[in-house]
PDB file of C-alpha atoms and ligand atoms in Angstrom:
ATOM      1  CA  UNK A  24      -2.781   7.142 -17.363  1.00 63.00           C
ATOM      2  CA  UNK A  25       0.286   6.034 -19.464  1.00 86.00           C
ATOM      3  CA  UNK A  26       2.314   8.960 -18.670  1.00 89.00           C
ATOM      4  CA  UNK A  27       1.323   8.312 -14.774  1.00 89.00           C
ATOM      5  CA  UNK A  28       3.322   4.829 -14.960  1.00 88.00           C
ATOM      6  CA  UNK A  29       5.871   6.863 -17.136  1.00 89.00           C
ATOM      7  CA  UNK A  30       6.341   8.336 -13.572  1.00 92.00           C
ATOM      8  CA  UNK A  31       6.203   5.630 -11.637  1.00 91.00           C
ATOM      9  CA  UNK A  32       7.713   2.815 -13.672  1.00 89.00           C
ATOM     10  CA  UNK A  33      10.310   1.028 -11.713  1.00 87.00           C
ATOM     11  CA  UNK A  34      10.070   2.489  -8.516  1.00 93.00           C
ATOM     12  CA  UNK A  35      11.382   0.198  -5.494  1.00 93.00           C
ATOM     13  CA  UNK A  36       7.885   0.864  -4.350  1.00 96.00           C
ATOM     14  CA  UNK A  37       4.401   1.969  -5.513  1.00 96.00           C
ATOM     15  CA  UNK A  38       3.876   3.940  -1.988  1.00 96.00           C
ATOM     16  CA  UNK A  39       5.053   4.747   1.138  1.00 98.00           C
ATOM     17  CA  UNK A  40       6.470   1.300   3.241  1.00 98.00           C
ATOM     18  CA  UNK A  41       9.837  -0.101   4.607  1.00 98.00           C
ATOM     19  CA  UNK A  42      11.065  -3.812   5.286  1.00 98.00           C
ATOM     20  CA  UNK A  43      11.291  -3.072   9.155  1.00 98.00           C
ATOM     21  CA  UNK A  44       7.647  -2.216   9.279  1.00 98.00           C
ATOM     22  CA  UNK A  45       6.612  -5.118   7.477  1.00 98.00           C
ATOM     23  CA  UNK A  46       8.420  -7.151   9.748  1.00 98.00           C
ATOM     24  CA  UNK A  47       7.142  -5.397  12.775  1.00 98.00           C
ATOM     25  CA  UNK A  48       3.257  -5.817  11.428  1.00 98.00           C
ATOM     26  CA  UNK A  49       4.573  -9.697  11.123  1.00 98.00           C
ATOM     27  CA  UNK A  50       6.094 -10.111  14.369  1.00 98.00           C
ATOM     28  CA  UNK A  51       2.388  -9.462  15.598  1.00 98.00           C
ATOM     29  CA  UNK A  52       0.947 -12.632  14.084  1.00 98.00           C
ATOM     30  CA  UNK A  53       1.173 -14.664  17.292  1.00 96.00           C
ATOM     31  CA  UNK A  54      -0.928 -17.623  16.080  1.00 96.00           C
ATOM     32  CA  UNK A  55       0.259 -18.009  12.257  1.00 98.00           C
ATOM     33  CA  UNK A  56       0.315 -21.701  11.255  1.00 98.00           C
ATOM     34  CA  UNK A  57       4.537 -22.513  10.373  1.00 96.00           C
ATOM     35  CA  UNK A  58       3.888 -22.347   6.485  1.00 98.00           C
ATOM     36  CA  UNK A  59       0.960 -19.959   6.351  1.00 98.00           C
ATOM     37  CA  UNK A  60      -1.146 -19.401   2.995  1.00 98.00           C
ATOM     38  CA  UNK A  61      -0.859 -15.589   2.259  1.00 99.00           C
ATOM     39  CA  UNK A  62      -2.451 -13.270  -0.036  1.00 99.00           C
ATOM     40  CA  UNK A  63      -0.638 -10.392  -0.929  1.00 98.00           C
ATOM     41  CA  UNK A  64      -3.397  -7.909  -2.276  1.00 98.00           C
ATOM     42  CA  UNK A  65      -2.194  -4.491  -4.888  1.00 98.00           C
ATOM     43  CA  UNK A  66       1.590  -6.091  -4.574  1.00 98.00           C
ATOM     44  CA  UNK A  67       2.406  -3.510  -6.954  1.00 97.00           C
ATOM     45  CA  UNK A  68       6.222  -4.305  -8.034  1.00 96.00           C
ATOM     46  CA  UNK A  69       6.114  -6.614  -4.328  1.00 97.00           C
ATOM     47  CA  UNK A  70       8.768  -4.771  -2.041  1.00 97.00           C
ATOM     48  CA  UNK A  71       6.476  -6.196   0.715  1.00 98.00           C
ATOM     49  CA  UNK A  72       6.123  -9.568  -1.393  1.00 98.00           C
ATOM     50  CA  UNK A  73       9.577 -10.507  -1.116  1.00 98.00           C
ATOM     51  CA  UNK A  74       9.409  -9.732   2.311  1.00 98.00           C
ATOM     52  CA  UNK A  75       7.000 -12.034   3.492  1.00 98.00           C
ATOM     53  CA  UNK A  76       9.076 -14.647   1.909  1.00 98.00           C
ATOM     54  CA  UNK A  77      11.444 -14.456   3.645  1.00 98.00           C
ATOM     55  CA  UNK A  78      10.329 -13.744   7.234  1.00 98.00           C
ATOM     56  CA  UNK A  79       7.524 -16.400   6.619  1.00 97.00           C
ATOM     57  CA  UNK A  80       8.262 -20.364   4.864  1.00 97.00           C
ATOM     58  CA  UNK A  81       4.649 -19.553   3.623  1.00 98.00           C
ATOM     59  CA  UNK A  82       3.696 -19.829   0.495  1.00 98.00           C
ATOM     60  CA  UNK A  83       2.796 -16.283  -0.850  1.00 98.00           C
ATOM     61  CA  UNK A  84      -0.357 -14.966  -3.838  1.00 98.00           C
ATOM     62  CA  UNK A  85       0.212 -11.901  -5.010  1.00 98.00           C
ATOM     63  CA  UNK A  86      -1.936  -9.966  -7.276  1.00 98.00           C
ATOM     64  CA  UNK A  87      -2.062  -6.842  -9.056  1.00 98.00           C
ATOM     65  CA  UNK A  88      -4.119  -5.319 -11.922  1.00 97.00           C
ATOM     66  CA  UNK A  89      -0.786  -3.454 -13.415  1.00 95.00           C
ATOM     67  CA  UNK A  90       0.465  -6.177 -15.548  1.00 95.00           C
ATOM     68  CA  UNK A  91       3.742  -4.560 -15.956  1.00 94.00           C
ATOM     69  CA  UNK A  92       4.385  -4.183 -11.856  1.00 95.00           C
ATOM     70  CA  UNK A  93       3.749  -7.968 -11.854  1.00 97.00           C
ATOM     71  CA  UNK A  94       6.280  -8.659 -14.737  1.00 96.00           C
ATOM     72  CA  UNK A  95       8.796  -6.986 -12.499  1.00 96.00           C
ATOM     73  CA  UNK A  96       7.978  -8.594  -9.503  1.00 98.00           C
ATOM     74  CA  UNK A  97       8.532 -11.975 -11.502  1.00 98.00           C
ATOM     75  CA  UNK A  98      11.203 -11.240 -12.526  1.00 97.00           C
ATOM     76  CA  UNK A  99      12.545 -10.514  -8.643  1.00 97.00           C
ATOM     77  CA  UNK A 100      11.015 -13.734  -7.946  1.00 98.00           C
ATOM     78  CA  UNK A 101      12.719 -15.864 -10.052  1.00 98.00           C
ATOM     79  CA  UNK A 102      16.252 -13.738  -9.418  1.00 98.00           C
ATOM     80  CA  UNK A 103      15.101 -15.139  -5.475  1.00 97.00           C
ATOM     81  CA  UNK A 104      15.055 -18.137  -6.131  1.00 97.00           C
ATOM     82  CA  UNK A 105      11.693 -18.321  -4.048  1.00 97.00           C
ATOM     83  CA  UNK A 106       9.385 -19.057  -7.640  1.00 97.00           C
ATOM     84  CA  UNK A 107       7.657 -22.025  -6.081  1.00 97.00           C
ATOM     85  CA  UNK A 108       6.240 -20.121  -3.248  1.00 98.00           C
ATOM     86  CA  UNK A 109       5.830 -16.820  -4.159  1.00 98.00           C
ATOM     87  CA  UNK A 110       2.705 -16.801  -7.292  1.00 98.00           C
ATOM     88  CA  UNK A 111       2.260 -13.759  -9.268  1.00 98.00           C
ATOM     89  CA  UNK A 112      -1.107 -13.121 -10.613  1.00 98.00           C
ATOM     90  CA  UNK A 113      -3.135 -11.209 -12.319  1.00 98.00           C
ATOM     91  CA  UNK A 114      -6.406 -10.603 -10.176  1.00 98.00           C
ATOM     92  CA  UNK A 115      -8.519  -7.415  -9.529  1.00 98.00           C
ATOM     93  CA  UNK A 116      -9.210  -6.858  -5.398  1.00 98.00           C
ATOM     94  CA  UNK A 117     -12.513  -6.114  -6.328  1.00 98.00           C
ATOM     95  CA  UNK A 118     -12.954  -9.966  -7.919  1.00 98.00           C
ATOM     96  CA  UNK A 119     -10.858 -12.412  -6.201  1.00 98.00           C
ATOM     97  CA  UNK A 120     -10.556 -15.446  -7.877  1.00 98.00           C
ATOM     98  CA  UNK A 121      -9.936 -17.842  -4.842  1.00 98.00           C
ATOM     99  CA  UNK A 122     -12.483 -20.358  -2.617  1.00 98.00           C
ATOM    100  CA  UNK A 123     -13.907 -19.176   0.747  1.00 98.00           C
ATOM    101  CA  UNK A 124     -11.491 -20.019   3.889  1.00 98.00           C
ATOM    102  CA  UNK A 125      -8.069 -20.016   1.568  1.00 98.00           C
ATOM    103  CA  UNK A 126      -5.844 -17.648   3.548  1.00 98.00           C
ATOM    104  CA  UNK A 127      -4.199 -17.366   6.918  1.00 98.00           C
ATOM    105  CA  UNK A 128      -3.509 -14.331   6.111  1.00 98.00           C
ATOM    106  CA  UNK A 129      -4.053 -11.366   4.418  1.00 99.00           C
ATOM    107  CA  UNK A 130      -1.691  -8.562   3.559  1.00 99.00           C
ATOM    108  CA  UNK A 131      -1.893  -5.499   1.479  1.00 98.00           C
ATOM    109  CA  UNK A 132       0.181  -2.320   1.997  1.00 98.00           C
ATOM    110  CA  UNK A 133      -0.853   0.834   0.487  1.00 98.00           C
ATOM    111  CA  UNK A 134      -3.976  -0.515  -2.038  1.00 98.00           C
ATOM    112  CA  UNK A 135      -7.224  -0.791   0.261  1.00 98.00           C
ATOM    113  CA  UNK A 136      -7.971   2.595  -0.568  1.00 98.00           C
ATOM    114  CA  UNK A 137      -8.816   1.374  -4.289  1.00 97.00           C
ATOM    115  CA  UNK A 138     -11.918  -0.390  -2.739  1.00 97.00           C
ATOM    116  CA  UNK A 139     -12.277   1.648   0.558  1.00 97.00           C
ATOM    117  CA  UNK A 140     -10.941   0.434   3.879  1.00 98.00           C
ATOM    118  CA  UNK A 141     -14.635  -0.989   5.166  1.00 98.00           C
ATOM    119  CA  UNK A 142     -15.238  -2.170   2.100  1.00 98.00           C
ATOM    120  CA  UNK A 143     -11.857  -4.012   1.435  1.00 98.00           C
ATOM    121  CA  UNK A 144     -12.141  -5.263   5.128  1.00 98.00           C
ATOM    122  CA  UNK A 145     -15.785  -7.094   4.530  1.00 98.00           C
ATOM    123  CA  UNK A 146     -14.602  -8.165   1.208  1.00 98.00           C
ATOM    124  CA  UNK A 147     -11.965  -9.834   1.993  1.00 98.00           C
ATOM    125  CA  UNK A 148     -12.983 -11.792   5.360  1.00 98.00           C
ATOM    126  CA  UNK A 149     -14.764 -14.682   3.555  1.00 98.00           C
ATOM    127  CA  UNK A 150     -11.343 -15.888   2.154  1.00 98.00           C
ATOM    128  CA  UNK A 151      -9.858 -15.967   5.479  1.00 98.00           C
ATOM    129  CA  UNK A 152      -9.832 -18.862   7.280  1.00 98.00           C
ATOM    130  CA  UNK A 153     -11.143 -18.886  10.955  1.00 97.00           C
ATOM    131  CA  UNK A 154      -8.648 -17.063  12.824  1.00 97.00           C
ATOM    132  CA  UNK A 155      -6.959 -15.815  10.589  1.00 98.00           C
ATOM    133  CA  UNK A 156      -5.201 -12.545  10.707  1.00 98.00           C
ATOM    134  CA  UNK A 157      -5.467  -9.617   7.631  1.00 98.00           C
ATOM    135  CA  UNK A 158      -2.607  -6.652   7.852  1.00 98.00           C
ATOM    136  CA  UNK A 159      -3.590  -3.231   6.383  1.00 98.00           C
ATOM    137  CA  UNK A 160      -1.658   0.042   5.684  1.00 98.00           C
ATOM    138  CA  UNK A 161      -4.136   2.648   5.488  1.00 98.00           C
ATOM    139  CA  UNK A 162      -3.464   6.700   4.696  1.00 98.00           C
ATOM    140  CA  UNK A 163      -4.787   8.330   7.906  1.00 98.00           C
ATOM    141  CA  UNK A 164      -5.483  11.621   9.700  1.00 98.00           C
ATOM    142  CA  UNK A 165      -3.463  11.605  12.421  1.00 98.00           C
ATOM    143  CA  UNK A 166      -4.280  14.507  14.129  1.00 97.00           C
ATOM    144  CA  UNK A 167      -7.757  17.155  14.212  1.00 97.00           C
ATOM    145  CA  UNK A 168      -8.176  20.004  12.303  1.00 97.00           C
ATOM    146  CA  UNK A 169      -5.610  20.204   9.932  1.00 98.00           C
ATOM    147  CA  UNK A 170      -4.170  23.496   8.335  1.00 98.00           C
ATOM    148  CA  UNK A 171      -6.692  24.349   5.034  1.00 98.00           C
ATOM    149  CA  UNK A 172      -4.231  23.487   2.565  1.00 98.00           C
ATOM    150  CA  UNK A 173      -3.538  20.438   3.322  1.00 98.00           C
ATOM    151  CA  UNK A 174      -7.320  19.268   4.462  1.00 98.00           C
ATOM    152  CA  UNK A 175      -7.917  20.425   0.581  1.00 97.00           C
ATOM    153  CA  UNK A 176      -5.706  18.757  -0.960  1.00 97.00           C
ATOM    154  CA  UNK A 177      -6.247  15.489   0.657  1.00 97.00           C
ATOM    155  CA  UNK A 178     -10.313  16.216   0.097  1.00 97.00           C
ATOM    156  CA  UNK A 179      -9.219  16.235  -3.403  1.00 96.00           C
ATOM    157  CA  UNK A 180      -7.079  13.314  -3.505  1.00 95.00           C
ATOM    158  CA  UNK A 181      -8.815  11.009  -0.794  1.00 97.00           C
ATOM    159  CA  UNK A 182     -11.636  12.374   0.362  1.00 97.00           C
ATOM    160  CA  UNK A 183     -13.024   8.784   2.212  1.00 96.00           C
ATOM    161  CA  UNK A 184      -9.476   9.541   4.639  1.00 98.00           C
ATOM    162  CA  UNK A 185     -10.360   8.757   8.058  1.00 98.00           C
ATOM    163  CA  UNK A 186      -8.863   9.401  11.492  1.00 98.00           C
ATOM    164  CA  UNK A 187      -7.629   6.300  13.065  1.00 98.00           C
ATOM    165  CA  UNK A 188     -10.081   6.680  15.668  1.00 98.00           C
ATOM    166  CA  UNK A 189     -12.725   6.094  12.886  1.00 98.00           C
ATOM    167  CA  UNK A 190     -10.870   3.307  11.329  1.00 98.00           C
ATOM    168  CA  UNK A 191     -10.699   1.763  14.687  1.00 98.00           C
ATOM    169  CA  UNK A 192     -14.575   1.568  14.946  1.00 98.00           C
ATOM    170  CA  UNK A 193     -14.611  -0.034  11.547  1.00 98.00           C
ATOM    171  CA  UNK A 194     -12.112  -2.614  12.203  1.00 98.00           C
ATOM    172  CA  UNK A 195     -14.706  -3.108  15.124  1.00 98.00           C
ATOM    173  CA  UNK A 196     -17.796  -3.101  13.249  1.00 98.00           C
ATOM    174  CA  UNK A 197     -16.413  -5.561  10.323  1.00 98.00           C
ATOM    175  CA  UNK A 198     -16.363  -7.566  13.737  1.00 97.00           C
ATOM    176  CA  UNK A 199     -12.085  -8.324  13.649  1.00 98.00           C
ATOM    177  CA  UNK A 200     -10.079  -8.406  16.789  1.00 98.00           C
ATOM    178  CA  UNK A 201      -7.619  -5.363  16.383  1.00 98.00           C
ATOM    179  CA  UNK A 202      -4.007  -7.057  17.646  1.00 98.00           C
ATOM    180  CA  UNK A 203      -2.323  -3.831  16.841  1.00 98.00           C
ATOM    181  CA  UNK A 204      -1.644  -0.540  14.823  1.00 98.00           C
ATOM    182  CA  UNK A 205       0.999   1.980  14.325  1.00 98.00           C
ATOM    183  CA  UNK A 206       2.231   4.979  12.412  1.00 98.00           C
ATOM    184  CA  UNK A 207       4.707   4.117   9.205  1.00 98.00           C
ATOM    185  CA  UNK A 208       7.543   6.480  10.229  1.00 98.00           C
ATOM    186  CA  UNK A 209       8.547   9.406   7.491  1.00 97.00           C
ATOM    187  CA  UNK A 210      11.534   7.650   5.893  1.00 98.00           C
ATOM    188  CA  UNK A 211       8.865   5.035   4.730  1.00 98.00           C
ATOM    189  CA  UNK A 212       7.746   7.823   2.330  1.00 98.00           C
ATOM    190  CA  UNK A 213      10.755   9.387   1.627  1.00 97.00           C
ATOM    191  CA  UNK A 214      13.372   6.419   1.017  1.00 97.00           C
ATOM    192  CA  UNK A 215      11.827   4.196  -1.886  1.00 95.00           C
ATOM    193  CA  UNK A 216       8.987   6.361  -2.706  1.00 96.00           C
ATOM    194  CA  UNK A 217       9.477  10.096  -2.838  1.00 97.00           C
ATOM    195  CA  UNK A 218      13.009  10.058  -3.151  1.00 97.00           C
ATOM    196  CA  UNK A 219      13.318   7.956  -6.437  1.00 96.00           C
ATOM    197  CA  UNK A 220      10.095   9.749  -7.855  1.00 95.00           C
ATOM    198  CA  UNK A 221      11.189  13.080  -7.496  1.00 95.00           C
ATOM    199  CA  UNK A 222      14.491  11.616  -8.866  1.00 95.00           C
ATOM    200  CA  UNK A 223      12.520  10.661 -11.942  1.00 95.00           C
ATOM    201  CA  UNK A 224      10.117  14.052 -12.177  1.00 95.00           C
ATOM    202  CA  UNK A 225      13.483  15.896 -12.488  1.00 94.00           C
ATOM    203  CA  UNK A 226      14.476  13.721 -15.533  1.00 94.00           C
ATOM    204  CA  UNK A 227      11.338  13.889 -16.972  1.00 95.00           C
ATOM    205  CA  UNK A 228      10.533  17.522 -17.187  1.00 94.00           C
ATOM    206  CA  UNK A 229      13.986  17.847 -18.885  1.00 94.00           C
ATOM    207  CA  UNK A 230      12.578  14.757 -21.514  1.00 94.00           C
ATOM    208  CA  UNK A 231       9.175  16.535 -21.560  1.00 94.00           C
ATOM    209  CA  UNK A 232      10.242  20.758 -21.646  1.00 94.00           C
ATOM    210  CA  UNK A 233       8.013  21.603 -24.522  1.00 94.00           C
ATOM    211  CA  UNK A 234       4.853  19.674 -23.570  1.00 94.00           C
ATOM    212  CA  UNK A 235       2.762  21.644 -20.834  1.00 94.00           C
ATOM    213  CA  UNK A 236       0.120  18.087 -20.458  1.00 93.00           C
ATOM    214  CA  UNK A 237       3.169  16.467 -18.841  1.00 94.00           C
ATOM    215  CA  UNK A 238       4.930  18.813 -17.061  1.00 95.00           C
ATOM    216  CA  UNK A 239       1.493  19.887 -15.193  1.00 94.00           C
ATOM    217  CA  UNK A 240       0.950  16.358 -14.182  1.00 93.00           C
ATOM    218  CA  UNK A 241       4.481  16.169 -12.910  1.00 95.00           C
ATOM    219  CA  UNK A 242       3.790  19.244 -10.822  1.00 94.00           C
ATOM    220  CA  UNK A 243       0.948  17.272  -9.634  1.00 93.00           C
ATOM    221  CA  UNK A 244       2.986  14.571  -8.309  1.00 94.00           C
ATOM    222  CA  UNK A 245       5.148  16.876  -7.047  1.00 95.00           C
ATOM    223  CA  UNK A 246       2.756  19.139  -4.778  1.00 97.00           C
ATOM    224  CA  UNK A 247       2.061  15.854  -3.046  1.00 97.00           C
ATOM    225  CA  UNK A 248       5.812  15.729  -2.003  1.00 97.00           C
ATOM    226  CA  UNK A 249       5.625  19.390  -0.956  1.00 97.00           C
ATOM    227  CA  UNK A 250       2.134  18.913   0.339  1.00 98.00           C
ATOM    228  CA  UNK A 251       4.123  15.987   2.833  1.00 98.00           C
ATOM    229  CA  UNK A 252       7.241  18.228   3.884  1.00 98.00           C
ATOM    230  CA  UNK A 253       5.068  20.522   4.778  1.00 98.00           C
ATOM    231  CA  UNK A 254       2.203  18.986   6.993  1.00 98.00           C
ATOM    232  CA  UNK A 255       3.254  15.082   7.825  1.00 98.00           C
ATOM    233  CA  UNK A 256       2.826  15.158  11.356  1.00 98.00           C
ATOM    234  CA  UNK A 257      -0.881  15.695  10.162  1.00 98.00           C
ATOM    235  CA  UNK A 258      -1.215  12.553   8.493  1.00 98.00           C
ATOM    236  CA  UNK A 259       0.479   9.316   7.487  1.00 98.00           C
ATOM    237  CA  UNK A 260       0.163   5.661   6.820  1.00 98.00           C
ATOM    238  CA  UNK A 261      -1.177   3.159   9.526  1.00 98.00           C
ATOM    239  CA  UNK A 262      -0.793  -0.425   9.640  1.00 98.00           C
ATOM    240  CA  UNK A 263      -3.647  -1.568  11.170  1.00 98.00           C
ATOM    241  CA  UNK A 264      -3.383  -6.011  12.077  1.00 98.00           C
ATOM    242  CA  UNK A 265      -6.270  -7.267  12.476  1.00 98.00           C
ATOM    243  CA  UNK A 266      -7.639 -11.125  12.859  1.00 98.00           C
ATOM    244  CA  UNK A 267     -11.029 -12.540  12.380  1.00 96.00           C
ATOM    245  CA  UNK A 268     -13.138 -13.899  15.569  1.00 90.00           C
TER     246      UNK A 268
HETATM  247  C1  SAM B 525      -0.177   2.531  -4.002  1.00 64.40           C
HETATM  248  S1  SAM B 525       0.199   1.095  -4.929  1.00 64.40           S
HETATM  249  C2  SAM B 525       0.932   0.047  -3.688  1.00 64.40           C
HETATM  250  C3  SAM B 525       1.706  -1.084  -4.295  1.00 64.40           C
HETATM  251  C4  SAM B 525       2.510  -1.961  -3.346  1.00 64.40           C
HETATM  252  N1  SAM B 525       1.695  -2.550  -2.315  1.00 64.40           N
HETATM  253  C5  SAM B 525       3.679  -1.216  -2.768  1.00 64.40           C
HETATM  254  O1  SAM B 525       3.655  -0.945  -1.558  1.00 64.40           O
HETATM  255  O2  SAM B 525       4.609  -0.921  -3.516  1.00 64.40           O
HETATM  256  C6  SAM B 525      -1.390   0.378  -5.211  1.00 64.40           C
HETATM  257  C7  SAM B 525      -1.372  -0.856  -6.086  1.00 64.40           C
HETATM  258  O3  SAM B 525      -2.704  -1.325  -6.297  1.00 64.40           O
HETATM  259  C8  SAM B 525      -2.779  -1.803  -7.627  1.00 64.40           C
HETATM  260  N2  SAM B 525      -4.198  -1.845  -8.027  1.00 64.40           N
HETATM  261  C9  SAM B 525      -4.983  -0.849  -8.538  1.00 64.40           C
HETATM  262  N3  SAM B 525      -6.229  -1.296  -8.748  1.00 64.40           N
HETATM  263  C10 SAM B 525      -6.232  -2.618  -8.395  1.00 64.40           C
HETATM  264  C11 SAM B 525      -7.218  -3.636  -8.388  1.00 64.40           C
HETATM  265  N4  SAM B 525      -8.483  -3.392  -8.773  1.00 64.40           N
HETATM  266  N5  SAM B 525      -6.875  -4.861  -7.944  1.00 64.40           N
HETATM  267  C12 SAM B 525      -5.613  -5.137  -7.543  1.00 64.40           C
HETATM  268  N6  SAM B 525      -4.637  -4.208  -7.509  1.00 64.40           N
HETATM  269  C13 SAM B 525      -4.929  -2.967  -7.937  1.00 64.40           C
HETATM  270  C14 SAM B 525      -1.929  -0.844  -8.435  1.00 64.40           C
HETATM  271  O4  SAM B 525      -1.564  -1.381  -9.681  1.00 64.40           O
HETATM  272  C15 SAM B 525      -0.762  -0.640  -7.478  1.00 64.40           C
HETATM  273  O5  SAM B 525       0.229  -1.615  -7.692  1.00 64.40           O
END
């Protein structure tokens, strides 16, 4: 686990994401009060954070399990100037430490999967407050019947992936209004994810040559960059906005 934040210490982002799509997931939020309460859920090192704050005059929670992500994201807080409305904390998804009906919104990019998408999206309601809206990126088959390789590597890695049309239904179930959804486009993985990472798997098999534990796991990380150049127009991240009835 160490050596896996080895890899991805100080990336401009823990997953695939861009400003413009946050923004465009924002733009969606019709009804949001002028200074909205937001949670920020898995802000890993808060690309997305920092966003909010400034499209929003909200005041912003975000949490994270990785203490050292958070550090860093303090740190880019305070550089902001935005410390009195952006709190960093240390909170699990799975136990969130706040009263019932404390958020207009809801916002996690790239960290539902931790919990599962359904159950992320029933845990999370209760701390909404009536109409309030929750915004979701979720990795997602986009298309049927992908090629072998790529349906076993993603069994392996996610097996719980859905299509969006199944997503869709459970947005429906958990009893939200959908208000929108769309397809993170490929520079979102490549820009400040893949590009830096592969960046950093090149200086570390140099660092780690004689040590066949570490340079497997960095062939790990890098099949997953093959595995997208090969087959994303098979799958991708959705953002999927959602608010509650
Ligand atoms: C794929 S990363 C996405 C991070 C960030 N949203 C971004 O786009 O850069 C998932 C994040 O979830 C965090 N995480 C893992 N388990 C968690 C938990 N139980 N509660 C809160 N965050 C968690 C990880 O530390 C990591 O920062």
């Amino acid at each position: 686990m160490d050596f896996f934040f080895e890899i991805h210490k100080d990336l401009p982002r823990e997953g695939p994401g861009d400003s413009e799509s946050t923004r465009r997931a924002f733009r969606k939020l019709s009804a949001l009060p002028e200074e909205p309460v937001i949670l920020n859920v898995g802000s890993g090192p808060g690309a997305q954070t920092l966003d909010l704050a400034e499209i929003s005059d909200g005041v912003i929670y975000a949490v994270d399990t990785h203490q050292p992500f958070l550090d860093r994201l303090q740190e880019k807080v305070i550089a902001s100037g935005m410390d009195k409305r952006i709190h960093v904390l240390h909170q699990s998804m799975k136990e969130l430490q706040f009263p019932p009906a404390s958020f207009d919104l809801i916002w996690s990019e790239g960290a539902i999967y931790i919990m599962g998408f359904e159950a992320g999206l029933r845990a999370w309601k209760p701390l909404l407050k009536p109409g309030g809206y929750i915004a979701i990126t979720e990795l997602t088959w986009l298309k049927p019947d992908p090629p072998a390789e790529v349906k076993e590597f993603w069994n392996e890695g996610y097996p719980s992936m859905k299509s969006m049309e199944e997503n869709l239904e459970i947005i429906h179930a958990c009893d939200y209004y959908l208000i929108d959804y769309f397809v993170l486009p490929n520079s979102s993985w490549t820009d400040d994810y893949y590009q830096p990472m592969q960046a950093r798997i090149s200086m570390l098999r140099e660092q780690y040559q004689s040590e066949p534990d570490r340079l497997q796991q960095l062939d790990f990380e890098l099949e997953e960059i093959n595995i997208f150049n090969k087959y994303h127009e098979w799958y991708g991240y959705v953002f999927y906005i959602m608010q509650t009835k």
